[in-house]
Coordinates of N, CA, C and O in Angstrom, one line a residue:
X350 N -28.6 3.8 -20.5 CA -27.5 3.0 -20.6 C -26.3 3.8 -21.1 O -26.5 4.6 -22.0
X351 N -25.1 3.4 -20.7 CA -23.9 4.0 -21.2 C -23.0 2.9 -21.7 O -22.8 1.8 -21.1
X352 N -22.3 3.2 -22.8 CA -21.4 2.2 -23.4 C -20.0 2.7 -22.9 O -19.6 3.8 -22.9
X353 N -19.2 1.6 -22.5 CA -17.8 1.9 -22.0 C -16.8 1.2 -22.8 O -17.0 0.0 -23.2
X354 N -15.7 1.9 -23.0 CA -14.5 1.3 -23.7 C -13.3 1.5 -23.0 O -12.9 2.7 -22.8
X355 N -12.6 0.5 -22.5 CA -11.3 0.6 -21.8 C -10.2 0.6 -22.8 O -10.3 0.0 -23.9
X356 N -9.1 1.2 -22.4 CA -7.9 1.2 -23.2 C -6.6 1.4 -22.2 O -6.9 1.8 -21.1
X357 N -5.5 1.1 -22.7 CA -4.3 1.4 -22.0 C -3.6 0.3 -21.3 O -2.5 0.4 -20.7
X358 N -4.2 -0.9 -21.5 CA -3.5 -2.2 -20.8 C -2.3 -2.5 -21.6 O -2.0 -2.0 -22.7
X359 N -1.6 -3.5 -21.0 CA -0.3 -3.9 -21.7 C 0.5 -4.7 -20.8 O 0.0 -5.1 -19.7
X360 N 1.7 -4.9 -21.3 CA 2.7 -5.7 -20.5 C 3.7 -4.8 -20.0 O 4.3 -3.9 -20.7
X361 N 4.0 -4.9 -18.7 CA 4.9 -4.0 -18.0 C 5.7 -4.8 -17.0 O 5.2 -5.8 -16.4
X362 N 6.9 -4.4 -16.7 CA 7.7 -5.0 -15.6 C 7.3 -4.6 -14.3 O 6.8 -3.5 -14.1
X363 N 7.5 -5.4 -13.3 CA 7.2 -5.0 -11.9 C 7.9 -3.7 -11.6 O 9.1 -3.5 -12.0
X364 N 7.2 -2.9 -10.9 CA 7.7 -1.5 -10.6 C 7.3 -0.5 -11.6 O 7.5 0.7 -11.3
X365 N 6.8 -0.9 -12.7 CA 6.5 0.1 -13.8 C 5.0 0.6 -13.7 O 4.4 0.4 -12.6
X366 N 4.6 1.4 -14.6 CA 3.4 2.1 -14.6 C 2.6 1.9 -15.8 O 3.1 1.7 -16.9
X367 N 1.2 2.0 -15.7 CA 0.3 2.0 -16.8 C -0.8 2.9 -16.5 O -1.1 3.1 -15.2
X368 N -1.4 3.5 -17.5 CA -2.5 4.4 -17.3 C -3.7 3.8 -18.1 O -3.6 3.7 -19.3
X369 N -4.8 3.4 -17.5 CA -5.9 2.9 -18.1 C -7.0 4.0 -18.3 O -7.1 4.9 -17.4
X370 N -7.7 4.0 -19.3 CA -8.8 4.9 -19.6 C -10.0 4.2 -19.9 O -10.1 3.1 -20.4
X371 N -11.1 4.8 -19.4 CA -12.5 4.3 -19.6 C -13.2 5.4 -20.3 O -13.5 6.5 -19.7
X372 N -13.6 5.3 -21.6 CA -14.4 6.3 -22.4 C -15.8 5.8 -22.4 O -16.2 4.7 -22.7
X373 N -16.7 6.8 -22.2 CA -18.1 6.5 -22.2 C -18.8 7.2 -23.3 O -18.5 8.3 -23.7
X374 N -19.8 6.6 -23.8 CA -20.7 7.2 -24.9 C -22.1 6.8 -24.6 O -22.4 5.8 -23.8
X375 N -23.0 7.5 -25.2 CA -24.4 7.1 -25.0 C -25.2 8.1 -24.1 O -26.3 8.4 -24.4
X376 N -24.5 8.5 -23.1 CA -25.1 9.6 -22.3 C -24.0 10.2 -21.4 O -23.0 9.6 -21.2
X377 N -24.3 11.3 -20.8 CA -23.2 12.0 -20.0 C -22.9 11.1 -18.8 O -23.7 10.5 -18.1
X378 N -21.6 11.2 -18.4 CA -21.0 10.5 -17.4 C -21.2 11.1 -16.0 O -21.0 10.4 -15.0
X379 N -21.5 12.4 -16.1 CA -21.2 13.2 -14.9 C -22.0 12.7 -13.6 O -21.5 12.8 -12.5
X380 N -23.2 12.2 -13.8 CA -23.9 11.8 -12.6 C -23.7 10.3 -12.3 O -24.3 9.8 -11.3
X381 N -22.8 9.6 -12.9 CA -22.5 8.2 -12.6 C -21.3 8.1 -11.7 O -20.4 8.8 -11.7
X382 N -21.4 7.0 -10.9 CA -20.2 6.5 -10.2 C -19.6 5.5 -11.2 O -20.3 4.7 -11.8
X383 N -18.3 5.5 -11.3 CA -17.5 4.7 -12.2 C -16.5 3.9 -11.3 O -15.7 4.6 -10.6
X384 N -16.4 2.7 -11.6 CA -15.5 1.8 -10.8 C -14.6 1.1 -11.7 O -15.0 0.7 -12.9
X385 N -13.5 0.7 -11.2 CA -12.6 -0.3 -11.9 C -12.6 -1.6 -11.1 O -12.5 -1.5 -9.9
X386 N -12.8 -2.7 -11.9 CA -12.6 -4.0 -11.2 C -11.6 -4.7 -12.1 O -11.2 -4.4 -13.1
X387 N -11.1 -5.8 -11.5 CA -10.2 -6.7 -12.2 C -10.4 -8.1 -11.9 O -11.0 -8.4 -10.9
X388 N -10.0 -8.9 -12.9 CA -10.2 -10.3 -12.7 C -9.0 -11.1 -13.2 O -8.6 -11.0 -14.4
X389 N -8.4 -11.9 -12.3 CA -7.3 -12.7 -12.6 C -7.8 -14.1 -13.0 O -8.8 -14.5 -12.6
X390 N -7.0 -14.8 -13.7 CA -7.4 -16.2 -14.1 C -7.8 -17.1 -12.9 O -7.0 -17.1 -11.9
X391 N -9.0 -17.7 -12.9 CA -9.4 -18.5 -11.9 C -9.8 -17.8 -10.6 O -10.2 -18.5 -9.6
X392 N -10.0 -16.5 -10.7 CA -10.4 -15.7 -9.5 C -11.7 -14.9 -9.8 O -11.9 -14.7 -11.0
X393 N -12.3 -14.5 -8.8 CA -13.5 -13.7 -8.9 C -13.1 -12.3 -9.3 O -12.0 -11.8 -9.0
X394 N -14.0 -11.6 -9.9 CA -13.8 -10.2 -10.2 C -13.8 -9.4 -8.9 O -14.6 -9.6 -8.0
X395 N -12.8 -8.5 -8.8 CA -12.7 -7.7 -7.5 C -12.6 -6.3 -7.7 O -12.1 -5.8 -8.8
X396 N -13.1 -5.6 -6.8 CA -13.1 -4.1 -6.8 C -11.7 -3.6 -6.7 O -10.8 -4.0 -5.8
X397 N -11.4 -2.5 -7.5 CA -10.1 -1.9 -7.4 C -10.2 -0.4 -7.0 O -9.5 0.0 -6.0
X398 N -11.0 0.3 -7.6 CA -11.1 1.7 -7.3 C -12.4 2.3 -7.9 O -13.0 1.7 -8.8
X399 N -12.9 3.4 -7.3 CA -14.1 4.0 -7.8 C -14.1 5.5 -7.6 O -13.2 6.0 -6.9
X400 N -14.8 6.2 -8.5 CA -14.9 7.6 -8.3 C -16.4 7.9 -8.3 O -17.1 7.6 -9.3
X401 N -16.9 8.6 -7.4 CA -18.3 8.9 -7.2 C -18.4 10.5 -7.0 O -17.9 11.0 -6.0
X402 N -19.0 11.1 -7.9 CA -18.8 12.6 -8.1 C -17.4 12.9 -8.3 O -16.8 12.4 -9.2
X403 N -16.8 13.5 -7.3 CA -15.3 13.7 -7.4 C -14.5 13.0 -6.4 O -13.4 13.2 -6.2
X404 N -15.2 12.1 -5.6 CA -14.6 11.5 -4.5 C -14.1 10.1 -4.9 O -14.8 9.2 -5.5
X405 N -12.8 9.9 -4.7 CA -12.1 8.6 -5.0 C -12.2 7.6 -3.8 O -12.2 8.0 -2.7
X406 N -12.3 6.3 -4.3 CA -12.3 5.2 -3.3 C -11.4 4.1 -3.8 O -11.3 3.9 -5.0
X407 N -10.7 3.4 -2.9 CA -9.7 2.5 -3.3 C -9.8 1.1 -2.5 O -10.1 1.2 -1.3
X408 N -9.5 0.1 -3.2 CA -9.3 -1.1 -2.4 C -8.0 -1.0 -1.6 O -7.0 -0.3 -2.1
X409 N -7.9 -1.7 -0.5 CA -6.7 -1.5 0.4 C -5.5 -1.9 -0.4 O -4.4 -1.2 -0.2
X410 N -5.5 -2.8 -1.2 CA -4.3 -3.3 -1.8 C -3.7 -2.4 -2.9 O -2.6 -2.7 -3.5
X411 N -4.5 -1.4 -3.3 CA -3.9 -0.4 -4.3 C -3.7 1.0 -3.7 O -3.2 1.9 -4.4
X412 N -4.1 1.2 -2.5 CA -3.9 2.5 -1.9 C -2.4 3.0 -1.9 O -1.6 2.2 -1.6
X413 N -2.2 4.2 -2.4 CA -0.9 4.7 -2.4 C -0.2 4.3 -3.8 O 0.9 4.9 -4.1
X414 N -0.7 3.5 -4.5 CA -0.1 3.1 -5.8 C -1.0 3.5 -7.1 O -0.5 3.9 -8.1
X415 N -2.3 3.5 -6.9 CA -3.2 3.7 -8.0 C -4.0 5.0 -7.7 O -4.3 5.4 -6.5
X416 N -4.3 5.8 -8.7 CA -5.0 7.0 -8.6 C -6.1 7.0 -9.7 O -5.8 6.8 -10.8
X417 N -7.4 7.2 -9.3 CA -8.5 7.3 -10.1 C -8.9 8.8 -10.3 O -8.8 9.6 -9.4
X418 N -9.2 9.1 -11.5 CA -9.6 10.5 -11.8 C -10.7 10.5 -12.9 O -10.8 9.5 -13.6
X419 N -11.4 11.6 -13.1 CA -12.4 11.7 -14.1 C -12.3 13.1 -14.8 O -11.9 14.0 -14.1
X420 N -12.7 13.0 -16.1 CA -12.8 14.2 -16.8 C -14.2 14.3 -17.5 O -14.4 13.7 -18.5
X421 N -15.1 14.9 -16.8 CA -16.5 14.9 -17.2 C -16.7 15.5 -18.6 O -17.5 15.1 -19.4
X422 N -15.9 16.5 -18.9 CA -16.0 17.2 -20.2 C -15.7 16.2 -21.3 O -16.2 16.3 -22.5
X423 N -14.7 15.3 -21.1 CA -14.3 14.2 -22.1 C -15.1 13.0 -21.9 O -14.8 12.0 -22.6
X424 N -15.9 12.9 -20.8 CA -16.6 11.6 -20.6 C -15.6 10.5 -20.4 O -15.8 9.4 -20.9
X425 N -14.5 10.7 -19.6 CA -13.6 9.6 -19.4 C -13.2 9.5 -17.9 O -13.3 10.5 -17.1
X426 N -12.8 8.4 -17.5 CA -12.3 8.1 -16.2 C -11.0 7.3 -16.4 O -10.9 6.4 -17.2
X427 N -10.0 7.8 -15.7 CA -8.6 7.2 -15.8 C -8.2 6.5 -14.5 O -8.6 6.9 -13.4
X428 N -7.3 5.5 -14.7 CA -6.7 4.8 -13.6 C -5.2 4.8 -13.8 O -4.8 4.1 -14.7
X429 N -4.5 5.7 -13.0 CA -3.1 5.6 -13.1 C -2.5 4.6 -12.1 O -2.8 4.6 -10.9
X430 N -1.8 3.7 -12.6 CA -1.3 2.5 -11.8 C 0.2 2.6 -11.8 O 0.9 2.5 -12.8
X431 N 0.8 2.9 -10.6 CA 2.2 2.9 -10.4 C 2.6 1.8 -9.5 O 1.8 1.2 -8.8
X432 N 4.0 1.6 -9.5 CA 4.6 0.5 -8.6 C 3.8 -0.8 -8.8 O 3.5 -1.5 -7.8
X433 N 3.6 -1.2 -10.0 CA 2.9 -2.4 -10.3 C 3.6 -3.6 -9.9 O 4.9 -3.7 -9.9
X434 N 2.9 -4.6 -9.4 CA 3.4 -5.9 -8.9 C 2.8 -7.0 -9.8 O 1.7 -6.8 -10.3
X435 N 3.4 -8.2 -9.8 CA 2.8 -9.3 -10.6 C 1.4 -9.6 -10.2 O 0.6 -10.0 -11.0
X436 N 1.1 -9.4 -8.9 CA -0.3 -9.7 -8.4 C -1.4 -8.8 -9.0 O -2.6 -9.0 -8.9
X437 N -1.0 -7.7 -9.7 CA -1.8 -6.8 -10.3 C -2.3 -7.3 -11.7 O -3.1 -6.7 -12.3
X438 N -1.7 -8.4 -12.1 CA -2.1 -8.9 -13.4 C -3.5 -9.4 -13.4 O -4.0 -10.0 -12.5
X439 N -4.2 -9.1 -14.6 CA -5.6 -9.5 -14.7 C -6.2 -8.6 -15.9 O -5.6 -7.7 -16.5
X440 N -7.5 -9.0 -16.1 CA -8.2 -8.1 -17.1 C -8.9 -7.0 -16.2 O -9.6 -7.3 -15.2
X441 N -8.8 -5.8 -16.6 CA -9.3 -4.7 -15.9 C -10.6 -4.2 -16.6 O -10.5 -3.9 -17.8
X442 N -11.6 -4.0 -15.9 CA -12.9 -3.6 -16.4 C -13.3 -2.3 -15.8 O -13.1 -2.1 -14.5
X443 N -13.9 -1.4 -16.5 CA -14.6 -0.3 -15.9 C -16.1 -0.5 -16.0 O -16.6 -1.2 -16.8
X444 N -16.8 0.0 -15.0 CA -18.2 -0.2 -14.8 C -18.9 1.1 -14.3 O -18.2 1.8 -13.5
X445 N -20.1 1.3 -14.7 CA -20.7 2.6 -14.3 C -22.1 2.3 -13.8 O -22.8 1.3 -14.2
X446 N -22.5 3.1 -12.9 CA -23.9 3.0 -12.4 C -24.4 4.4 -11.9 O -23.6 5.2 -11.5
X447 N -25.6 4.7 -12.1 CA -26.1 6.0 -11.6 C -26.2 6.0 -10.1 O -26.5 5.1 -9.5
X448 N -25.8 7.1 -9.5 CA -25.8 7.2 -8.0 C -24.6 6.7 -7.4 O -23.4 6.9 -7.9
X449 N -24.7 6.2 -6.2 CA -23.6 5.8 -5.4 C -22.8 4.6 -5.9 O -23.4 3.8 -6.7
X450 N -21.5 4.5 -5.5 CA -20.7 3.4 -6.0 C -20.9 2.2 -4.9 O -21.3 2.4 -3.9
X451 N -20.7 1.1 -5.5 CA -20.6 -0.1 -4.6 C -19.3 -0.9 -5.0 O -18.9 -0.8 -6.2
X452 N -18.9 -1.8 -4.1 CA -17.8 -2.6 -4.4 C -18.2 -3.9 -4.9 O -17.3 -4.9 -5.0
X453 N -19.4 -4.2 -5.1 CA -20.0 -5.5 -5.6 C -20.3 -5.4 -7.1 O -21.0 -4.5 -7.5
X454 N -19.6 -6.2 -7.9 CA -19.8 -6.1 -9.3 C -21.2 -6.3 -9.8 O -21.6 -5.7 -10.8
X455 N -21.9 -7.1 -9.1 CA -23.3 -7.5 -9.5 C -24.3 -6.2 -9.5 O -25.3 -6.3 -10.2
X456 N -23.8 -5.2 -8.9 CA -24.7 -4.0 -8.8 C -24.4 -3.0 -9.9 O -25.0 -1.9 -9.9
X457 N -23.6 -3.4 -10.9 CA -23.3 -2.5 -12.0 C -24.0 -3.1 -13.3 O -23.8 -4.4 -13.5
X458 N -24.6 -2.3 -14.1 CA -25.3 -2.8 -15.3 C -24.5 -2.5 -16.5 O -24.7 -3.1 -17.5
X459 N -23.6 -1.5 -16.5 CA -22.9 -1.1 -17.7 C -21.4 -1.4 -17.5 O -20.7 -1.0 -16.6
X460 N -20.9 -2.2 -18.4 CA -19.5 -2.7 -18.3 C -18.8 -2.5 -19.7 O -19.4 -2.6 -20.7
X461 N -17.5 -2.3 -19.6 CA -16.7 -2.3 -20.8 C -16.2 -3.7 -21.1 O -16.6 -4.7 -20.4
X462 N -15.5 -3.8 -22.2 CA -15.1 -5.2 -22.6 C -13.8 -5.7 -21.9 O -13.5 -6.9 -22.0
X463 N -13.2 -4.8 -21.2 CA -11.9 -5.1 -20.4 C -10.7 -4.9 -21.2 O -10.6 -4.9 -22.4
X464 N -9.6 -4.7 -20.4 CA -8.2 -4.5 -21.0 C -7.3 -5.3 -20.2 O -7.4 -5.3 -18.9
X465 N -6.4 -6.0 -20.8 CA -5.5 -6.9 -20.2 C -4.3 -6.1 -19.6 O -3.7 -5.4 -20.4
X466 N -4.0 -6.4 -18.4 CA -2.7 -5.8 -17.8 C -1.9 -7.1 -17.3 O -2.4 -7.9 -16.6
X467 N -0.7 -7.1 -17.7 CA 0.3 -8.1 -17.3 C 1.5 -7.6 -16.8 O 2.1 -6.7 -17.4
X468 N 1.8 -7.9 -15.5 CA 3.0 -7.4 -14.9 C 3.9 -8.6 -14.7 O 3.7 -9.6 -14.0
X469 N 5.1 -8.5 -15.3 CA 6.1 -9.5 -15.2 C 7.1 -9.2 -14.1 O 7.4 -8.1 -13.7
X470 N 7.6 -10.3 -13.5 CA 8.4 -10.2 -12.3 C 9.9 -10.1 -12.8 O 10.3 -10.3 -14.0

């Protein structure tokens, strides 16, 4: 099991940027796929981006705006979010699993507590 802690959320105006970080402890991150999900009020948790080994994957609605990266030496995964829009508002969670990534949150056993992102218009 790996413990995850997200940071970097906050309030930003539309068009602005935020950088989220997911720090892992408990065991090495290197062999894990790490994903970011988000959940808006009244909506289901949805896939945002993932990194599996060094390969990034994105939801269609963030392509070209968000960039996921990892630093295995520091056991962290980051999500750079640019050109934010109000629809990006929600709680952002990182999740990890050994092996391949999936876009289904139920397939992840390790989750962080989430970090709030609010984009004002």
